[in-house]
Amino acid sequence: MDLAEYRSAARAWLAENLPASDPKTFMAALHDAGYSGITWPAEWGGQGLTQAEERAFAAVARDFSLPTYVFSIGLGMCGPTLLDRGTPAQKERYVRRLLRGEEIWCQLFSEPGAGSDVAGLQAKAERVEGGWLVNGQKVWTSVAQHADLGLLLTRTNVDVPKHKGLTMFVVDMHAPGVTVRPLRDMTGRSNFNEIFFDDVHIPDENRIGDVDDGWSVAVTTLLHERLSISSGVGMSGQRDDPSSFEALSASVDTGDPVVRDQLVELYVRSRALALFNQRLAQETKAGIFPGARGSAAKLLLAELTSFGADLGVSLAGPEAVADGHPLGAALALAPALSLGGGTNEIMRNIIGDRVLNLPPEPRVDKNVPFKDLKVNS
Amino acid sequence: MDLAEYRSAARAWLAENLPASDPKTFMAALHDAGYSGITWPAEWGGQGLTQAEERAFAAVARDFSLPTYVFSIGLGMCGPTLLDRGTPAQKERYVRRLLRGEEIWCQLFSEPGAGSDVAGLQAKAERVEGGWLVNGQKVWTSVAQHADLGLLLTRTNVDVPKHKGLTMFVVDMHAPGVTVRPLRDMTGRSNFNEIFFDDVHIPDENRIGDVDDGWSVAVTTLLHERLSISSGVGMSGQRDDPSSFEALSASVDTGDPVVRDQLVELYVRSRALALFNQRLAQETKAGIFPGARGSAAKLLLAELTSFGADLGVSLAGPEAVADGHPLGAALALAPALSLGGGTNEIMRNIIGDRVLNLPPEPRVDKNVPFKDLKVNS
Amino acid sequence: MNLLLTGEQRELRAAVRSFLTTVNPRDGYAPSGYERLNGELGLGGLIVPEEYGGSGAGHRDLAVVLEETGAALLPGPFLATVFAAIVLGELGAKEQLAAIAAGTPATVGPLWGGGVTESGGALTGEALFVNGAEAELVLVRTPQGVFACRGTASPVETLDITRSQARIRFDGEPALALGELPARASDLIAVALAAEQLGVLRAALAAIVEYAKVRVAFGRQIGSYQGVKHKLADLHCALEQAESIVRYAAWTADEDPEELPKAAALAQAYVGRACFQAAKESLLLHGGIGFTWEHDAHLYYKRAKSDEVLLGPPRIHRAKLADLLEL
Amino acid sequence: MNLLLTGEQRELRAAVRSFLTTVNPRDGYAPSGYERLNGELGLGGLIVPEEYGGSGAGHRDLAVVLEETGAALLPGPFLATVFAAIVLGELGAKEQLAAIAAGTPATVGPLWGGGVTESGGALTGEALFVNGAEAELVLVRTPQGVFACRGTASPVETLDITRSQARIRFDGEPALALGELPARASDLIAVALAAEQLGVLRAALAAIVEYAKVRVAFGRQIGSYQGVKHKLADLHCALEQAESIVRYAAWTADEDPEELPKAAALAQAYVGRACFQAAKESLLLHGGIGFTWEHDAHLYYKRAKSDEVLLGPPRIHRAKLADLLEL
């Protein structure tokens, strides 16, 4: 089957199966039809096809609305991590069910005291009879309220430097001692959760990678996270954004030349980023891996979003901050893009260190045992 | 004599003695009249008066053009350093002649390899029979081509951390082995000099402060430098600046509302800084010492100057970069303000560390013997 | 021209600041707190002339107070009442000024745009009013002048939860004519708002400066990184300039009526922008915690933006400057 | 749409870059160097159709070359000749195109404003021409159309010492009418200039990135400080966007004439500004050495600014965008 046929078959299938009654039922049907895990190994439930098919399906899917949000963490981060670092038994146990939507996954790395500095986390796992006992708190966890399983990074050794005393587990989110609490954010809604672990028991067979080698597993996960963010940035969603150039030039009075000039500025910045993203996509297609350059796209998107929302409210005036006006809502949501997936400062560090190869900061936390390190209380 | 009388006497004297035929003659007359070293101790040739008289004279002098540029380093930095740290013999030898303009001074701290990091300098002074032998290079030295004497900071010990192995001297600029070379800068003119020291002998009686304690002397000098820069910033010179709001709104076509809006931006920034400087001046008058807050005024002036020159050329278009247009010249000179007297980055460090009391950077150069330190070759 | 606070103003500031430490910006309008504010501290009638029961203070004193209420994000109709007092003062409306000095919460609106008209002594239309639901005295701007009139107020959802607004509807209610609004009143309102914005700026910056001293990442306090430190240094520069402008604008309000219009537009053009920038950077540099509902960072961010557009799209202040500068 | 370089374009870039390593931007116009440039590398007639002796290359190829000549700050009439070739190509002026392909240095002007008018086949007036003193073929824009005409050239002092300009005076010299200037020619010139600016941006950034790796302050390389690193990261972001825009604009020049006007205005609006910002930051972050005449930092700074205003005050590109976007 050539790509054109593949595409039209996919389109036909989606047209027939959408809208779906229920996300889990849809996911199972998607897997049965061969569109879940397109590039994943057939051995574990994937389709064993190439990036070409995956891209073709993604392009077609963009015209539909797929109810797959609750599976996105599993598909984008946890699954790829299991494929890279799981044992055969773990892959057997988890991957197919993940692809079929039978189990929903979340990712448990960030803590209140460890944001940009993920490896500074403090949730601890202690060895006990038959496994591990986990205590601590995680935060900024998407879809945790729906999740059956979580990829959990814990501290197992405080006598070594911080990166060297972490261990990764799969945790049953329904286990006793796991509490999920919605976290209300500045938009007034709860887009994320806090998770509390109180003497939660995890069998040792749920460990991913070696004891104290969890950081190398986490790096795999974070790499997949960054790829799944940067591949999406700036490519879509413009139409629904009230602070996009298109929406603003339709909604504000452009009689004033100064207003027109500010809209031109928004246009210029938007086009600049859109074209950069297109170039990155073309490079990826041509086999040139964007790597850390994706961080530039992420940083630019965060800044553009902030700029657009600010400009939109300023142009619209007092009405934009009352009555739940979409521009006010956009302003309240804008910081999310600058904070999630790495702050603007972290992005600039990545670009400086890994794209421009500038010398690193002196590290005060590299060779200090974790117990002696300055951390947040 | 009350201040009003003091002021009118000063005005009368300046009106009578200006324009002057020759800077040195004028300086001697100024001293004879009692207007040189107004707050300096009478014992060493000053007038022993208060800040009030000094400010009164400065206010009057602003309406005249005094030919005192070549004495400015001596009066602003070297003299105050001698008063603070010199021996009675040194004060006797130097201060009165400095105040009378009989000897012109320059300041020799910066080196090609030690700019922001002055204490990283490498020009070395070695003990010899009857004194010291100096070898090395200095740069960014104003008025050196006219100078009789220089305040010279040298390295005398490489086995201790960098701040602890420096010694300060007075050097005879006419001594054998001293070469002054004008340094052409990006404006095409030579506003500064490079100075080469080749086996220059300095008697030990010319040492200011203890051996290896030169950094504490230099700190005194730099404090006086910053005061003399920040007390002047933004207070005058606007009229002659082709990129000032006043000049630009007279010279460019303001028919375009976007141009008007850009001029408004320049006006807003200019007024913001001018009012801040006025507030600092009022505080100083009221006995509140601005301290490190002066660095904010210096940083803002550098950025405003750069903004104005850039805007001016952009508004004027192609003609501004041809035929020695004043706006092009302003653009070429603008970086001087961001580089001289501490770069923008150094100013931000000072504000962060000393005004906001933020924690310092980890210092890798604090406890390392100079000979083991990473320096510029 | 004097840009420094007097000793009395410092005392006033300390008293207000001390009072405001008990305020929680999320609590909404607390009439009992306002009783103390108006009574013991005498802030309600601060700029009302003494002959009408006020303190007869100047706009420099008012600016000192508004900087503090801004920094504390004081909820309730304090600013709205100040705006009303300014309008009434310029109109010389004795009776209403006396009411304000006696503690009556008031408002004036709409602050931007129109919506209400007068005909035959009655008002018709609808518009947004800051604290419109809490105000007992409502001043209405119409093309026919300013009127006092109670309409039907319906609170609206606001981005800034610390400052309520209401849409007030007028269906032919009889209205008391107070006269034409003098241009000076708009300028004084702009200066008063700038003083509040200065307080918001200062508080937002102070919050992140303190946090940067204690929050640790990669083994050291985040304030030790130049990426954070230099941003905070720039915001400090903005704060210094904003304070200078507010002191100057308040001085012109008291002492130099001819310069007031330019100073007022300058204050809105500079301070409004600087305040939002500081609140935004403060929120972002707080990291994830700054994005939570429980943390106050978003309250400053939203107040800053709401203030910036309170009198209309910010470009109007720049356009006014362009006119006044005869560009 | 394709925003990537082809293999051939990479080879072209490598060849040009290798040739340009011998260029010193302070040396001024070196006809012998241009002989090699036009001969061996065939760059003079790059976009001249093959039938007139050129290489018949597209604007994407031209952009690749201009990025390199910009990065090297190549002195002499290369860009001016490209501009002339663009105008002649759009006018279909065969004879002159052949001259350019044969290596004749040319220019077109004035690029902004007027100054020269035609009457009875003769030109009168005066205007600025890029490399006007070196050009043998001078194309003159007048309200009556484009003419070829030699006037009297007097070199003028330029801020950018790597690119000479001359004021050319016409005192009734007879002129050859070439026709009305098509709007497309101005767009193509804007794209070509943006490609040069991309090269200047890239080179200015590369210079400071390299310096930041070796220059030491307070015991460590300055590039390890976030104050420097984060600025360079932002400039890298600008570079990525500028490159994307130039590739796109050059693509529209070759493939999408309808989108060209918008793309050309976008390229000038974004790349011109980004280029000057990068050159300025590069100079400042070099510290004192960047302020010296001997260091090249000021050459980039001055070229960047001169390029930004070469086609007129930069606001004209934004105004054009506003029109094209029907705002």
mmCIF file of N, CA, C and O in Angstrom, chain A residues 36 74 78 103 108 125 131 135 146-147 175 187 206 217 230 279 313 365 373:
data_model
loop_
_atom_site.group_PDB
_atom_site.id
_atom_site.type_symbol
_atom_site.label_atom_id
_atom_site.label_comp_id
_atom_site.label_asym_id
_atom_site.label_seq_id
_atom_site.Cartn_x
_atom_site.Cartn_y
_atom_site.Cartn_z
ATOM 1 N N SER A 36 -2.725 2.669 16.168
ATOM 2 C CA SER A 36 -2.162 3.014 17.471
ATOM 3 C C SER A 36 -0.798 2.346 17.591
ATOM 4 O O SER A 36 -0.695 1.128 17.437
ATOM 5 N N GLY A 74 0.879 8.585 28.136
ATOM 6 C CA GLY A 74 1.311 7.209 27.919
ATOM 7 C C GLY A 74 1.927 7.025 26.546
ATOM 8 O O GLY A 74 3.032 6.470 26.402
ATOM 9 N N CYS A 78 5.503 7.621 28.389
ATOM 10 C CA CYS A 78 5.700 6.407 29.188
ATOM 11 C C CYS A 78 5.967 5.206 28.283
ATOM 12 O O CYS A 78 6.894 4.414 28.536
ATOM 13 N N GLU A 103 -5.237 0.789 29.792
ATOM 14 C CA GLU A 103 -4.693 1.418 30.995
ATOM 15 C C GLU A 103 -4.190 2.818 30.651
ATOM 16 O O GLU A 103 -3.478 3.003 29.669
ATOM 17 N N LEU A 108 5.227 10.958 36.819
ATOM 18 C CA LEU A 108 5.382 11.520 38.162
ATOM 19 C C LEU A 108 6.841 11.875 38.460
ATOM 20 O O LEU A 108 7.554 11.125 39.127
ATOM 21 N N ALA A 125 12.018 6.267 48.009
ATOM 22 C CA ALA A 125 11.606 4.866 47.989
ATOM 23 C C ALA A 125 12.609 4.095 48.833
ATOM 24 O O ALA A 125 13.817 4.181 48.602
ATOM 25 N N GLY A 131 9.930 -5.527 48.001
ATOM 26 C CA GLY A 131 9.849 -4.376 47.113
ATOM 27 C C GLY A 131 10.278 -3.074 47.762
ATOM 28 O O GLY A 131 11.321 -3.020 48.425
ATOM 29 N N ASN A 135 7.273 7.309 49.887
ATOM 30 C CA ASN A 135 6.668 8.443 50.580
ATOM 31 C C ASN A 135 7.119 9.746 49.901
ATOM 32 O O ASN A 135 8.292 9.892 49.569
ATOM 33 N N HIS A 146 -7.355 10.298 36.058
ATOM 34 C CA HIS A 146 -7.880 9.198 35.251
ATOM 35 C C HIS A 146 -6.922 8.011 35.199
ATOM 36 O O HIS A 146 -7.266 6.974 34.649
ATOM 37 N N ALA A 147 -5.712 8.199 35.737
ATOM 38 C CA ALA A 147 -4.642 7.246 35.417
ATOM 39 C C ALA A 147 -4.748 5.959 36.223
ATOM 40 O O ALA A 147 -5.125 5.950 37.397
ATOM 41 N N ALA A 175 -3.279 1.939 44.112
ATOM 42 C CA ALA A 175 -2.718 1.297 45.308
ATOM 43 C C ALA A 175 -3.060 2.096 46.562
ATOM 44 O O ALA A 175 -3.218 3.326 46.502
ATOM 45 N N THR A 187 -5.691 29.924 36.055
ATOM 46 C CA THR A 187 -6.824 30.121 35.147
ATOM 47 C C THR A 187 -8.137 29.880 35.884
ATOM 48 O O THR A 187 -9.205 30.139 35.336
ATOM 49 N N ASN A 206 8.383 -3.949 39.396
ATOM 50 C CA ASN A 206 7.914 -2.712 38.741
ATOM 51 C C ASN A 206 9.039 -1.692 38.537
ATOM 52 O O ASN A 206 8.805 -0.591 38.060
ATOM 53 N N VAL A 217 17.032 6.750 32.939
ATOM 54 C CA VAL A 217 15.704 6.421 32.411
ATOM 55 C C VAL A 217 14.893 7.707 32.220
ATOM 56 O O VAL A 217 14.248 7.914 31.195
ATOM 57 N N SER A 230 7.838 19.852 21.025
ATOM 58 C CA SER A 230 8.362 20.735 19.972
ATOM 59 C C SER A 230 7.846 20.338 18.602
ATOM 60 O O SER A 230 7.743 21.163 17.712
ATOM 61 N N ARG A 279 10.472 24.806 8.758
ATOM 62 C CA ARG A 279 11.822 24.395 8.359
ATOM 63 C C ARG A 279 12.283 23.214 9.216
ATOM 64 O O ARG A 279 12.853 22.252 8.694
ATOM 65 N N VAL A 313 -5.138 42.031 24.849
ATOM 66 C CA VAL A 313 -5.867 42.701 25.922
ATOM 67 C C VAL A 313 -5.650 44.216 25.834
ATOM 68 O O VAL A 313 -6.583 45.006 25.996
ATOM 69 N N ASP A 365 26.425 21.344 42.400
ATOM 70 C CA ASP A 365 25.635 20.205 42.870
ATOM 71 C C ASP A 365 26.073 18.887 42.248
ATOM 72 O O ASP A 365 25.401 17.878 42.378
ATOM 73 N N LEU A 373 23.402 18.516 50.088
ATOM 74 C CA LEU A 373 23.121 19.526 49.057
ATOM 75 C C LEU A 373 22.061 20.506 49.561
ATOM 76 O O LEU A 373 21.173 20.150 50.331
#
